[in-house]
Coordinates of C-alpha atoms in Angstrom, one line a residue:
M284 CA -49.2 70.4 26.1
D285 CA -48.6 67.1 28.0
K286 CA -50.1 65.2 25.1
G287 CA -47.8 66.9 22.6
L288 CA -44.7 66.2 24.8
H289 CA -45.7 62.5 25.1
F290 CA -46.2 62.2 21.4
T291 CA -42.8 63.8 20.7
I292 CA -41.1 61.4 23.2
W293 CA -42.8 58.4 21.6
V294 CA -41.7 59.4 18.1
V295 CA -38.1 59.9 19.2
T296 CA -38.1 56.6 21.0
A297 CA -39.5 54.8 17.9
V298 CA -36.9 56.4 15.6
L299 CA -34.1 55.3 17.9
L300 CA -35.4 51.7 18.2
L301 CA -35.7 51.5 14.4
R302 CA -32.1 52.8 14.0
E303 CA -30.7 50.3 16.5
S304 CA -32.4 47.4 14.8
S305 CA -31.1 48.5 11.4
Q306 CA -27.6 48.7 12.7
A307 CA -27.8 45.3 14.3
G308 CA -29.0 43.9 11.0
E309 CA -26.0 45.5 9.2
E310 CA -23.6 43.9 11.8
K311 CA -25.1 40.5 11.4
D312 CA -25.1 40.5 7.6
P313 CA -21.3 39.9 7.2
E314 CA -21.5 36.9 9.5
V315 CA -24.3 35.3 7.5
L316 CA -22.5 36.0 4.2
A317 CA -19.3 34.5 5.5
A318 CA -21.0 31.2 6.1
P319 CA -21.8 28.9 3.2
K320 CA -25.2 29.4 1.7
T321 CA -28.0 27.2 2.9
D322 CA -31.4 26.6 1.2
P323 CA -32.2 30.0 -0.4
R324 CA -36.0 29.3 -0.1
G325 CA -35.7 29.6 3.7
A326 CA -33.8 32.9 3.7
G327 CA -36.7 34.8 4.9
E328 CA -38.7 32.1 6.8
G329 CA -37.0 32.6 10.1
L330 CA -35.1 29.3 10.1
P331 CA -33.0 28.4 13.2
T332 CA -29.3 29.3 13.0
L333 CA -26.7 26.9 14.4
T334 CA -23.2 27.8 15.3
V335 CA -20.9 25.1 13.9
T336 CA -17.3 24.6 15.1
T337 CA -14.8 22.8 12.9
I338 CA -11.1 22.4 12.4
L339 CA -8.9 23.1 9.3
E340 CA -7.9 19.7 7.8
D341 CA -7.5 18.7 4.2
P342 CA -9.9 17.7 2.7
Y343 CA -12.5 18.0 5.4
V344 CA -12.3 21.8 5.8
M345 CA -10.1 24.1 3.8
V346 CA -9.8 27.8 3.2
R347 CA -10.3 28.9 -0.4
G348 CA -10.4 32.6 -0.7
A349 CA -12.9 34.1 1.7
E350 CA -14.9 30.9 2.1
L351 CA -14.5 27.4 3.6
E352 CA -14.8 24.3 1.4
G353 CA -14.3 20.6 1.7
Y354 CA -16.0 17.3 2.6
C355 CA -17.5 18.5 5.8
M356 CA -18.7 21.8 4.3
E357 CA -20.6 19.9 1.6
L358 CA -21.9 17.5 4.2
L359 CA -23.1 20.4 6.3
A360 CA -24.8 22.1 3.4
A361 CA -26.6 18.9 2.5
L362 CA -27.8 18.4 6.1
A363 CA -28.9 22.1 6.3
G364 CA -31.0 21.6 3.1
M365 CA -32.6 18.4 4.5
L366 CA -33.3 19.7 8.0
R367 CA -33.9 23.4 7.0
F368 CA -31.6 25.3 9.2
Q369 CA -29.0 28.1 8.7
Y370 CA -25.5 28.0 10.2
R371 CA -22.5 30.0 11.0
V372 CA -19.1 28.2 10.8
R373 CA -16.2 29.1 13.1
V374 CA -12.8 27.4 13.2
V375 CA -11.9 26.1 16.7
G376 CA -9.7 28.5 18.6
D377 CA -7.0 26.3 20.0
G378 CA -6.8 24.0 16.9
Q379 CA -7.5 20.9 18.9
Y380 CA -10.1 18.1 18.4
G381 CA -10.9 17.6 22.1
A382 CA -9.1 16.1 25.0
V383 CA -9.2 16.4 28.8
A384 CA -6.7 18.9 30.2
A385 CA -4.9 18.6 33.5
G386 CA -7.7 20.5 35.4
G387 CA -10.4 18.3 34.0
N388 CA -11.6 20.8 31.4
W389 CA -12.0 19.8 27.8
S390 CA -10.1 21.5 25.0
G391 CA -10.8 21.8 21.3
M392 CA -14.2 21.4 19.7
I393 CA -15.5 19.3 22.5
G394 CA -14.7 22.1 25.0
E395 CA -16.5 24.7 22.8
I396 CA -19.6 22.6 22.7
L397 CA -19.5 22.1 26.5
R398 CA -19.1 25.8 27.0
R399 CA -22.1 26.5 24.7
E400 CA -19.8 28.4 22.3
A401 CA -21.0 26.1 19.5
D402 CA -24.1 24.1 18.9
I403 CA -22.6 21.3 16.8
A404 CA -19.1 20.2 15.6
V405 CA -18.9 19.0 12.0
A406 CA -15.3 17.8 11.5
P407 CA -13.3 14.5 11.4
L408 CA -14.1 14.0 15.1
T409 CA -13.6 10.4 16.2
V410 CA -16.4 8.9 18.4
T411 CA -14.9 7.7 21.6
S412 CA -16.3 6.6 25.0
A413 CA -14.7 9.5 26.8
R414 CA -16.2 12.1 24.5
E415 CA -19.6 10.3 24.4
E416 CA -19.8 10.8 28.2
V417 CA -19.8 14.6 27.9
V418 CA -21.4 15.2 24.4
S419 CA -23.7 13.3 22.1
F420 CA -22.7 11.9 18.7
T421 CA -24.7 11.2 15.6
T422 CA -24.4 8.1 13.4
P423 CA -20.9 8.1 11.9
F424 CA -20.6 9.6 8.5
L425 CA -17.2 8.1 7.8
Q426 CA -15.6 4.8 8.9
T427 CA -11.9 4.6 9.6
G428 CA -9.3 3.0 11.8
I429 CA -5.7 3.4 12.9
G430 CA -2.9 2.9 10.3
I431 CA 0.7 3.6 9.7
L432 CA 1.8 6.2 7.2
L433 CA 5.3 5.7 5.7
R434 CA 7.6 7.1 3.0
K435 CA 8.2 4.6 0.3
D436 CA 11.9 4.9 0.2
T437 CA 12.2 4.3 3.9
A438 CA 9.5 1.7 4.0
S439 CA 10.5 -0.4 1.0
Q440 CA 13.4 -2.8 1.2
D441 CA 15.9 -3.4 -1.5
M442 CA 14.7 -5.9 -4.1
S443 CA 16.4 -9.3 -3.6
F444 CA 19.0 -10.3 -6.2
F445 CA 17.0 -13.6 -6.6
H446 CA 13.6 -11.9 -6.7
F447 CA 12.6 -14.2 -9.6
L448 CA 12.3 -17.0 -7.0
S449 CA 9.8 -15.0 -4.9
P450 CA 6.6 -16.2 -6.7
F451 CA 7.0 -19.6 -5.1
S452 CA 7.8 -20.5 -1.5
K453 CA 10.7 -22.7 -0.5
E454 CA 8.3 -25.6 0.1
T455 CA 6.9 -25.2 -3.4
W456 CA 10.4 -25.1 -5.0
T457 CA 11.3 -28.2 -3.0
A458 CA 8.2 -30.1 -4.1
L459 CA 8.8 -29.0 -7.7
L460 CA 12.4 -30.5 -7.6
F461 CA 11.1 -33.7 -6.0
A462 CA 8.3 -34.0 -8.7
Y463 CA 10.8 -33.4 -11.4
L464 CA 13.2 -36.1 -10.2
L465 CA 10.4 -38.6 -9.5
T466 CA 8.9 -38.1 -13.0
C467 CA 12.2 -38.5 -14.7
F468 CA 12.9 -41.7 -12.8
C469 CA 9.4 -43.0 -13.8
L470 CA 10.2 -42.3 -17.4
F471 CA 13.4 -44.2 -17.2
L472 CA 11.8 -47.1 -15.4
V473 CA 8.8 -47.4 -17.7
A474 CA 11.0 -47.1 -20.8
R475 CA 13.1 -50.0 -19.5
L476 CA 10.1 -52.2 -18.8
S477 CA 8.0 -51.4 -21.9
P478 CA 8.8 -53.7 -24.9
C479 CA 7.7 -51.0 -27.3
E480 CA 10.6 -48.9 -26.3
W481 CA 13.1 -51.7 -26.0
N482 CA 12.4 -54.8 -28.0
E483 CA 15.8 -56.5 -27.9
P484 CA 17.9 -55.4 -25.0
K485 CA 20.9 -57.4 -26.1
N486 CA 21.1 -55.8 -29.6
E487 CA 19.5 -52.4 -29.1
E488 CA 20.4 -49.3 -27.2
N489 CA 17.9 -47.7 -24.9
H490 CA 17.7 -44.0 -25.6
F491 CA 15.8 -43.3 -22.4
T492 CA 18.8 -43.4 -20.1
F493 CA 18.4 -41.6 -16.8
L494 CA 20.4 -38.6 -18.1
N495 CA 18.3 -38.5 -21.2
S496 CA 15.2 -38.7 -19.0
L497 CA 16.4 -35.7 -17.0
W498 CA 17.0 -33.8 -20.2
F499 CA 13.5 -34.6 -21.5
G500 CA 11.9 -33.4 -18.2
A501 CA 13.9 -30.1 -18.3
G502 CA 12.8 -29.5 -21.9
A503 CA 9.2 -29.8 -20.8
L504 CA 9.8 -27.3 -18.0
A505 CA 11.1 -24.8 -20.6
L506 CA 8.3 -25.5 -23.0
Q507 CA 10.8 -26.9 -25.5
G508 CA 10.8 -30.2 -27.3
A509 CA 13.6 -32.5 -26.3
T510 CA 14.8 -35.9 -27.5
P511 CA 14.4 -38.8 -27.2
R512 CA 10.8 -39.0 -28.2
P513 CA 8.6 -41.5 -26.5
Q514 CA 7.2 -44.4 -28.6
A515 CA 5.4 -46.6 -26.0
L516 CA 1.9 -45.7 -24.8
S517 CA 2.9 -45.9 -21.2
V518 CA 5.8 -43.5 -21.6
R519 CA 3.6 -41.1 -23.6
V520 CA 1.0 -41.0 -20.8
I521 CA 3.7 -40.0 -18.3
A522 CA 5.0 -37.4 -20.8
V523 CA 1.6 -35.9 -21.4
V524 CA 0.9 -35.7 -17.6
W525 CA 4.2 -34.0 -17.1
W526 CA 3.6 -31.5 -19.9
L527 CA 0.2 -30.5 -18.4
F528 CA 1.8 -30.1 -15.0
T529 CA 4.5 -27.9 -16.3
L530 CA 2.1 -25.8 -18.3
A531 CA -0.1 -25.0 -15.2
L532 CA 3.0 -24.5 -13.1
L533 CA 4.5 -22.0 -15.6
A534 CA 1.2 -20.1 -15.9
A535 CA 1.0 -19.8 -12.1
Y536 CA 4.6 -18.6 -11.9
I537 CA 4.2 -16.0 -14.6
A538 CA 1.0 -14.6 -13.0
N539 CA 2.6 -14.4 -9.5
F540 CA 5.8 -12.9 -10.8
T541 CA 3.9 -10.2 -12.7
A542 CA 1.9 -9.4 -9.6
L543 CA 5.0 -9.1 -7.5
L544 CA 6.7 -6.8 -9.9
S545 CA 3.7 -4.4 -10.1
S546 CA 2.8 -4.4 -6.4
G547 CA 4.7 -2.3 -3.9
S548 CA 3.0 -3.7 -0.8
E549 CA 4.8 -7.0 -1.0
Q550 CA 8.1 -5.2 -0.6
L551 CA 7.1 -3.5 2.6
P552 CA 9.1 -4.8 5.6
I553 CA 6.6 -2.9 7.9
Q554 CA 3.3 -4.7 7.4
T555 CA 2.0 -4.6 10.9
F556 CA 2.4 -2.6 14.2
E557 CA 4.5 -5.4 15.5
D558 CA 6.9 -4.9 12.6
L559 CA 7.0 -1.2 13.5
V560 CA 8.0 -1.9 17.1
K561 CA 10.7 -4.4 16.1
Q562 CA 12.5 -2.0 13.7
R563 CA 15.0 0.6 14.8
N564 CA 15.3 2.8 11.7
L565 CA 12.1 4.8 12.0
E566 CA 10.8 7.0 14.7
F567 CA 7.0 6.9 15.1
G568 CA 4.3 8.9 16.8
T569 CA 0.8 10.4 16.6
L570 CA -1.1 13.6 17.2
E571 CA -0.7 14.9 20.7
G572 CA -3.9 14.5 22.7
S573 CA -5.7 12.7 19.9
S574 CA -8.0 9.7 20.3
T575 CA -5.3 7.5 18.7
F576 CA -2.9 8.4 21.5
Y577 CA -5.4 7.4 24.1
Y578 CA -6.3 4.2 22.2
F579 CA -2.8 2.9 22.7
K580 CA -2.7 4.2 26.3
N581 CA -5.8 2.2 27.3
S582 CA -5.1 -0.9 25.2
K583 CA -4.2 -4.1 26.9
N584 CA -2.4 -5.5 23.9
P585 CA 1.4 -5.9 24.7
I586 CA 2.4 -4.5 21.3
H587 CA 0.1 -1.5 21.7
Q588 CA 1.5 -0.9 25.2
M589 CA 5.1 -0.9 23.8
I590 CA 4.0 1.7 21.2
Y591 CA 2.4 3.9 24.0
E592 CA 5.5 3.6 26.2
Y593 CA 7.8 4.6 23.3
M594 CA 5.6 7.7 22.5
E595 CA 5.3 8.7 26.1
K596 CA 9.0 8.6 26.8
R597 CA 9.8 10.5 23.7
R598 CA 6.7 12.6 23.4
E599 CA 8.6 15.9 22.8
H600 CA 10.2 14.3 19.8
V601 CA 7.6 12.0 18.3
L602 CA 4.3 13.6 19.0
V603 CA 3.1 16.3 16.5
K604 CA 0.7 19.2 16.9
T605 CA -1.2 19.0 13.5
Y606 CA -1.9 16.5 10.8
Q607 CA -0.1 18.7 8.2
E608 CA 3.0 18.7 10.4
A609 CA 2.9 14.9 10.6
V610 CA 2.7 14.4 6.8
Q611 CA 5.5 16.9 6.3
R612 CA 7.7 15.1 8.8
V613 CA 7.0 11.7 7.2
M614 CA 8.1 13.2 3.9
D615 CA 11.2 14.9 5.2
S616 CA 12.7 12.4 7.8
N617 CA 12.7 8.8 8.9
Y618 CA 9.4 9.1 10.7
A619 CA 6.2 6.9 10.6
F620 CA 2.9 8.5 11.5
I621 CA 0.3 6.6 13.4
G622 CA -3.2 8.0 12.8
E623 CA -6.5 7.8 11.1
S624 CA -6.3 5.4 8.1
I625 CA -8.7 7.4 6.0
S626 CA -6.6 10.6 6.4
Q627 CA -3.5 8.5 5.5
D628 CA -5.2 7.3 2.4
L629 CA -5.7 10.9 1.4
A630 CA -2.0 11.7 2.1
A631 CA -1.0 8.7 -0.1
A632 CA -3.3 9.9 -2.8
R633 CA -1.9 13.4 -2.8
H634 CA 1.8 12.6 -2.2
C635 CA 2.9 9.8 -4.4
N636 CA 6.0 9.0 -2.3
L637 CA 3.9 8.0 0.7
I638 CA 2.2 4.7 1.4
R639 CA 0.0 3.3 4.1
A640 CA 0.9 -0.1 5.7
P641 CA -1.7 -2.8 5.2
E642 CA -2.7 -3.4 8.8
V643 CA -5.5 -1.2 10.2
I644 CA -6.7 -1.6 13.9
G645 CA -9.3 0.0 16.1
A646 CA -12.2 0.4 13.8
R647 CA -14.0 3.7 14.5
G648 CA -16.1 6.4 12.9
F649 CA -16.3 10.2 12.5
G650 CA -19.5 11.6 13.9
I651 CA -21.2 15.0 14.4
A652 CA -20.9 16.1 18.0
T653 CA -23.8 18.0 19.7
T654 CA -24.6 19.0 23.2
Q655 CA -26.2 16.3 25.4
A656 CA -30.0 16.2 25.1
S657 CA -29.8 18.3 22.0
P658 CA -32.9 18.2 19.8
W659 CA -30.7 18.1 16.8
T660 CA -28.9 14.8 17.5
K661 CA -31.6 12.4 16.3
P662 CA -32.6 14.4 13.2
L663 CA -28.9 14.7 12.2
S664 CA -28.4 11.0 12.6
I665 CA -31.4 10.2 10.4
A666 CA -30.2 12.7 7.8
V667 CA -26.8 11.1 7.7
L668 CA -28.4 7.6 7.2
K669 CA -30.4 9.0 4.4
L670 CA -27.3 10.4 2.7
R671 CA -25.6 7.1 3.1
E672 CA -28.5 5.2 1.6
S673 CA -28.8 7.5 -1.3
G674 CA -25.1 7.2 -2.1
D675 CA -24.3 10.8 -1.5
L676 CA -21.7 10.0 1.2
D677 CA -19.9 7.7 -1.2
Y678 CA -20.0 10.4 -3.9
L679 CA -18.3 12.9 -1.5
R680 CA -15.8 10.2 -0.5
N681 CA -14.7 9.6 -4.1
K682 CA -14.7 13.3 -4.9
W683 CA -12.4 14.5 -2.2
W684 CA -10.2 11.4 -2.0
E685 CA -9.5 11.2 -5.7
S686 CA -5.9 10.1 -6.3
S687 CA -3.5 12.1 -8.4
C688 CA -0.9 9.2 -8.4
L689 CA -2.7 6.8 -10.7
R690 CA -1.3 8.1 -14.0
Q691 CA 2.1 8.6 -12.5
S692 CA 2.3 5.1 -11.2
R693 CA 1.3 3.7 -14.6
D694 CA 4.1 5.7 -16.2
R695 CA 6.5 4.5 -13.5
W696 CA 5.9 0.8 -14.2
G697 CA 7.4 0.9 -17.7
P698 CA 10.3 -1.5 -18.4
L699 CA 11.3 -3.9 -15.7
E700 CA 14.1 -2.8 -13.4
P701 CA 17.4 -4.7 -13.6
P702 CA 17.4 -5.8 -9.9
A703 CA 14.2 -7.7 -10.5
L704 CA 15.9 -9.9 -13.1
G705 CA 19.4 -9.8 -11.7
G706 CA 19.2 -13.4 -10.4
L707 CA 18.1 -14.7 -13.8
F708 CA 21.1 -13.0 -15.5
L709 CA 23.4 -14.4 -12.9
T710 CA 22.0 -17.9 -13.3
L711 CA 22.5 -17.6 -17.1
G712 CA 26.1 -16.5 -16.6
I713 CA 26.8 -19.3 -14.3
G714 CA 25.3 -21.8 -16.7
L715 CA 27.3 -20.4 -19.6
A716 CA 30.5 -20.6 -17.5
L717 CA 29.8 -24.2 -16.6
G718 CA 29.1 -25.1 -20.2
I719 CA 32.5 -23.6 -21.3
L720 CA 34.3 -25.4 -18.5
A721 CA 32.6 -28.7 -19.4
A722 CA 33.6 -28.2 -23.1
L723 CA 37.2 -27.5 -22.1
A724 CA 37.2 -30.6 -19.9
E725 CA 35.9 -32.8 -22.7
L726 CA 38.5 -31.3 -25.1
S727 CA 41.3 -31.8 -22.5
S728 CA 40.3 -35.4 -22.0
S729 CA 40.3 -36.0 -25.8
S730 CA 43.7 -34.2 -26.1
R731 CA 45.3 -36.4 -23.5
R732 CA 44.2 -39.6 -25.3
A733 CA 45.4 -38.2 -28.7
A734 CA 48.8 -37.1 -27.1
A735 CA 49.3 -40.6 -25.7
H736 CA 48.5 -42.2 -29.0
A737 CA 50.8 -39.8 -31.1
K738 CA 53.5 -39.6 -28.3
K739 CA 53.3 -35.8 -28.3
S740 CA 53.0 -33.2 -25.6
C741 CA 49.5 -32.8 -24.2
C742 CA 49.7 -29.0 -24.2
S743 CA 50.8 -29.0 -27.9
V744 CA 47.9 -31.3 -28.9
F745 CA 45.5 -29.2 -26.8
T746 CA 46.6 -26.0 -28.5
E747 CA 46.3 -27.6 -32.0
E748 CA 42.8 -28.8 -31.2
I749 CA 41.7 -25.3 -30.0
C750 CA 43.3 -23.6 -33.1
T751 CA 41.7 -26.2 -35.4
R752 CA 38.2 -25.8 -33.9
L753 CA 38.5 -22.0 -33.7
R754 CA 40.1 -21.9 -37.2
I755 CA 43.2 -19.9 -36.1
K756 CA 45.4 -20.7 -39.1
G757 CA 48.5 -18.7 -38.1
A758 CA 49.0 -20.5 -34.8
A759 CA 48.3 -23.9 -36.4
R760 CA 51.0 -23.3 -39.1
Q761 CA 53.6 -22.3 -36.5
S762 CA 52.9 -25.5 -34.5
Q763 CA 53.1 -27.6 -37.7
E764 CA 56.5 -26.2 -39.0
P765 CA 58.8 -27.8 -36.4
S766 CA 57.2 -31.2 -37.0
G767 CA 57.7 -30.8 -40.8
K768 CA 61.4 -29.9 -40.3
A769 CA 61.9 -32.9 -38.1
N770 CA 60.4 -35.2 -40.7
A771 CA 62.7 -33.6 -43.4

């Protein structure tokens, strides 16, 4: 009887244990399926499972349907295939990267690792000395720095009306004018001294006067032939040297002018962080509690200290909570965002009205964070190095940072805008006006001499000359009738 009772109790216990294990397996299955798939060959081999914390940020980690995708997700899958482990991904609860709170506790992904809520953090997590003191980092998988993200219409200055002078500096234009005058004077002097140009000074007229020399040099600058034509060998040598000089000069001008018209960075008044501090039109800030904020706080550079003091005094207005909020604020208002340059490059690639300033400071890297003394730190570092050596990291970088603005920018170049050539048109108009005034002055001088010789009014003679040269017959006849009647 006792044996039968023991046997019954044993059977019931075994059935209950089997039922609990099956229920536990059913509860775990959704978690495994929610995570991206690892190496299928190891599904039943009892591979270790790591809990991975991350943060939603385009293009590192993004929600697509019921799964996560992005640069970090593909990196994590590649590492899992190399090191043969499974993983569960969870998004950080407070949406923070990791900073020290007032009580000394860490927030964000760093805090979850310290509290053993996650084994590793795979995200755009910057390697800093403060974080390195509490967690361990692998070899950086992405290199970045601190840059300035701007909106093009707030960052670009109006194109100068004399933008056609921009290819050369003021010193170059001054040297060009001096070389032009010196060459023309040498032409004039050599033409005077050479007997081949001027055999008999008493009976001949020298065509290479100083004014003619100036006209000859200007014709070479415009790649146009101009008289007088040199005959002496000495004058021809100077002319050939001047032609070669002007040819190279014009080639350099055209190349630089084309580059300036097609490049937007040359028109940015904010090139550096010093330019950002000096201007008063744009507010600027960074992510609250980010490594960028603490970089400026701990920097000894006076410019960086001014940036930190500005952000600290106006932190409620200029500091943002998320990267998406920062990009949206740059697009909607007069705001410049200071942050990771690689993320700003992505924003400029996705939003064609944004641009990153050229200067990048504080070179740093994104690494995978683990607990201190974790056995996964070194293997993950070696795996990252292998992915870099094989070119897989470059492939992921090009894949997720592909620009959508290339075709649009090509279409936008098109014809040249009028402001770029406004100075040239103005110069042409002034030259035409001066030419007309000079012609009227010459005609007026000739009319005064003719009026004195014929004893007539200067205005009547001037009017007759204009009508004759412009072939206005009616006016000419009216002016001639009174003189005919007087003669009759």
